[in-house]
GROMACS .gro file of C-alpha atoms in nm:
model
  180
    1MET     CA    1  10.169   9.861   5.204
    2SER     CA    2   9.871   9.667   5.410
    3GLY     CA    3   9.698   9.819   5.683
    4ILE     CA    4   9.470  10.092   5.736
    5SER     CA    5   9.494  10.361   5.467
    6LYS     CA    6   9.479  10.729   5.565
    7SER     CA    7   9.137  10.869   5.551
    8SER     CA    8   9.044  11.162   5.343
    9PRO     CA    9   9.090  11.512   5.478
   10ALA     CA   10   8.711  11.543   5.476
   11ALA     CA   11   8.678  11.239   5.661
   12ARG     CA   12   8.937  11.310   5.925
   13SER     CA   13   8.796  11.669   5.976
   14ALA     CA   14   8.423  11.518   6.031
   15MET     CA   15   8.584  11.243   6.272
   16HIS     CA   16   8.782  11.513   6.473
   17ARG     CA   17   8.452  11.724   6.498
   18LYS     CA   18   8.268  11.439   6.642
   19VAL     CA   19   8.566  11.357   6.891
   20ALA     CA   20   8.558  11.708   7.019
   21GLN     CA   21   8.170  11.694   7.080
   22ARG     CA   22   8.205  11.374   7.256
   23GLN     CA   23   8.479  11.510   7.451
   24GLU     CA   24   8.250  11.796   7.575
   25TRP     CA   25   8.000  11.583   7.712
   26PHE     CA   26   8.201  11.309   7.854
   27VAL     CA   27   8.448  11.490   8.087
   28PRO     CA   28   8.435  11.849   8.194
   29LYS     CA   29   8.741  12.049   8.113
   30GLN     CA   30   8.871  12.087   8.461
   31GLU     CA   31   8.865  11.705   8.512
   32ARG     CA   32   8.996  11.627   8.164
   33GLN     CA   33   9.339  11.734   8.267
   34ALA     CA   34   9.334  11.505   8.550
   35LEU     CA   35   9.274  11.217   8.323
   36LEU     CA   36   9.535  11.320   8.072
   37ALA     CA   37   9.787  11.366   8.358
   38ARG     CA   38   9.738  10.977   8.394
   39GLU     CA   39   9.743  10.927   8.038
   40PHE     CA   40   9.393  10.833   7.991
   41ARG     CA   41   9.282  11.029   7.663
   42GLY     CA   42   8.903  11.011   7.690
   43TRP     CA   43   8.764  11.056   7.351
   44HIS     CA   44   9.031  11.094   7.078
   45ALA     CA   45   9.100  11.042   6.722
   46GLY     CA   46   9.331  10.787   6.586
   47GLU     CA   47   9.460  10.768   6.222
   48ASN     CA   48   9.105  10.652   6.097
   49LEU     CA   49   8.884  10.584   6.406
   50PRO     CA   50   8.769  10.765   6.706
   51HIS     CA   51   8.875  10.585   7.030
   52PHE     CA   52   8.762  10.623   7.407
   53ASP     CA   53   9.011  10.551   7.681
   54ALA     CA   54   8.904  10.611   8.057
   55PRO     CA   55   8.964  10.416   8.391
   56ASN     CA   56   8.712  10.185   8.504
   57THR     CA   57   8.539  10.125   8.160
   58HIS     CA   58   8.477   9.829   7.960
   59GLN     CA   59   8.643   9.802   7.628
   60PHE     CA   60   8.567   9.549   7.345
   61ILE     CA   61   8.878   9.564   7.140
   62THR     CA   62   8.954   9.381   6.795
   63LEU     CA   63   9.324   9.365   6.687
   64ARG     CA   64   9.359   9.241   6.332
   65LEU     CA   65   9.684   9.092   6.170
   66ALA     CA   66   9.875   9.339   5.948
   67ASP     CA   67   9.778   9.152   5.636
   68THR     CA   68   9.405   9.096   5.703
   69LEU     CA   69   9.273   9.391   5.496
   70PRO     CA   70   9.521   9.525   5.250
   71ARG     CA   71   9.468   9.880   5.099
   72PRO     CA   72   9.254   9.787   4.814
   73ALA     CA   73   9.026   9.589   5.045
   74LEU     CA   74   8.982   9.891   5.281
   75ASP     CA   75   8.917  10.133   4.964
   76LEU     CA   76   8.657   9.901   4.862
   77ALA     CA   77   8.491   9.913   5.206
   78ARG     CA   78   8.513  10.284   5.198
   79SER     CA   79   8.275  10.265   4.910
   80GLN     CA   80   8.010  10.109   5.121
   81THR     CA   81   7.707  10.345   5.156
   82SER     CA   82   7.735  10.384   5.525
   83ASP     CA   83   7.973  10.346   5.827
   84LEU     CA   84   7.740  10.032   5.929
   85ALA     CA   85   7.776   9.897   5.592
   86GLN     CA   86   8.152   9.943   5.591
   87VAL     CA   87   8.171   9.780   5.947
   88HIS     CA   88   7.966   9.482   5.829
   89TRP     CA   89   8.187   9.425   5.493
   90ILE     CA   90   8.509   9.452   5.711
   91ASP     CA   91   8.344   9.184   5.958
   92GLN     CA   92   8.253   8.957   5.664
   93GLN     CA   93   8.610   8.996   5.537
   94LEU     CA   94   8.790   8.892   5.864
   95ASP     CA   95   8.536   8.598   5.936
   96ALA     CA   96   8.615   8.487   5.587
   97GLY     CA   97   8.969   8.441   5.696
   98SER     CA   98   9.141   8.694   5.476
   99GLY     CA   99   9.551   8.710   5.493
  100ALA     CA  100   9.784   8.464   5.620
  101CYS     CA  101   9.595   8.377   5.925
  102TRP     CA  102   9.896   8.320   6.148
  103LEU     CA  103   9.656   8.309   6.465
  104HIS     CA  104   9.551   7.966   6.333
  105ARG     CA  105   9.871   7.804   6.436
  106PRO     CA  106   9.834   7.680   6.778
  107ALA     CA  107  10.182   7.816   6.886
  108VAL     CA  108  10.090   8.173   6.790
  109ALA     CA  109   9.750   8.151   6.927
  110GLU     CA  110   9.876   8.030   7.250
  111LEU     CA  111  10.122   8.306   7.280
  112THR     CA  112   9.857   8.564   7.206
  113GLN     CA  113   9.620   8.408   7.446
  114GLU     CA  114   9.909   8.443   7.707
  115ALA     CA  115   9.957   8.822   7.620
  116ILE     CA  116   9.588   8.884   7.674
  117LEU     CA  117   9.593   8.725   8.025
  118TRP     CA  118   9.945   8.826   8.130
  119PHE     CA  119   9.821   9.115   8.341
  120GLN     CA  120   9.476   8.982   8.423
  121GLY     CA  121   9.371   9.125   8.739
  122SER     CA  122   9.634   9.396   8.777
  123ARG     CA  123   9.601   9.645   8.478
  124TYR     CA  124   9.279   9.498   8.364
  125ASP     CA  125   9.007   9.208   8.396
  126VAL     CA  126   8.975   9.024   8.116
  127LEU     CA  127   8.600   8.928   8.084
  128ALA     CA  128   8.592   8.733   7.764
  129TRP     CA  129   8.826   8.673   7.450
  130VAL     CA  130   8.829   8.485   7.113
  131ILE     CA  131   9.112   8.414   6.896
  132MET     CA  132   9.035   8.376   6.523
  133PRO     CA  133   9.267   8.283   6.257
  134ASN     CA  134   9.335   8.659   6.152
  135HIS     CA  135   9.204   8.867   6.458
  136PHE     CA  136   9.116   8.843   6.800
  137HIS     CA  137   8.847   9.010   7.018
  138CYS     CA  138   8.863   9.085   7.376
  139LEU     CA  139   8.624   9.238   7.629
  140ILE     CA  140   8.837   9.390   7.934
  141LYS     CA  141   8.744   9.634   8.194
  142ILE     CA  142   9.028   9.869   8.222
  143GLY     CA  143   9.185   9.967   8.568
  144THR     CA  144   9.271  10.276   8.724
  145ASP     CA  145   9.660  10.290   8.628
  146PHE     CA  146   9.704  10.150   8.286
  147PRO     CA  147   9.524  10.332   7.980
  148MET     CA  148   9.405  10.116   7.683
  149ALA     CA  149   9.664  10.253   7.469
  150LYS     CA  150   9.942  10.104   7.676
  151ILE     CA  151   9.768   9.787   7.720
  152VAL     CA  152   9.730   9.743   7.358
  153ARG     CA  153  10.088   9.856   7.284
  154THR     CA  154  10.214   9.582   7.540
  155TRP     CA  155  10.008   9.316   7.372
  156LYS     CA  156  10.113   9.393   7.045
  157SER     CA  157  10.489   9.441   7.124
  158ILE     CA  158  10.510   9.100   7.320
  159THR     CA  159  10.312   8.917   7.068
  160ALA     CA  160  10.491   9.065   6.746
  161HIS     CA  161  10.849   8.981   6.856
  162ARG     CA  162  10.749   8.634   6.929
  163ILE     CA  163  10.533   8.565   6.627
  164ASN     CA  164  10.793   8.706   6.392
  165ARG     CA  165  11.034   8.448   6.574
  166ILE     CA  166  10.792   8.156   6.538
  167LEU     CA  167  10.738   8.225   6.172
  168ASP     CA  168  11.107   8.318   6.107
  169ARG     CA  169  10.997   8.653   5.939
  170LYS     CA  170  11.041   9.034   6.012
  171GLY     CA  171  10.803   9.296   5.974
  172ALA     CA  172  10.467   9.420   6.098
  173VAL     CA  173  10.238   9.172   6.267
  174TRP     CA  174   9.935   9.380   6.371
  175GLN     CA  175   9.753   9.645   6.205
  176THR     CA  176   9.843   9.994   6.332
  177GLU     CA  177   9.498  10.092   6.488
  178VAL     CA  178   9.272   9.894   6.681
  179TRP     CA  179   8.886   9.887   6.679
  180ASP     CA  180   8.744   9.964   7.022
   0.00000   0.00000   0.00000
């Protein structure tokens, strides 16, 4: 199985504690319910990473292809001495072009760019983006009506079906979790 492997129970517990602390200082409890009603989750825990989602915020999002960092590579990343060392190691692997690098193909890169720009000005504002061979980075300002999770889910869904069609394949295209 490629993709992000499950964190250890101790690591997930520590992440949940950090997220809970951030929730407390970011939004008072009475306002948190209003955000949740609009599907903005504020600080929350993903499978392995903490995430932040609120209206009118800037988000720098990295979305990786499913095969860029298989389990052995992620296990090696986790052996690094600090969180910063892990991030640096992962960035090096991405920049080295690990995986099949489908985004290097012009048709795949173009449809990814189209997906990023599709709701420009309505659900979010795209401030900058770059498409690399095995991942892309995007800086957006989220609007008031569509939370980041829905935006990313839309990008992944639209592009995954079309990329699989172009490559005449089936299966996961994107990692399950994004870096934001």
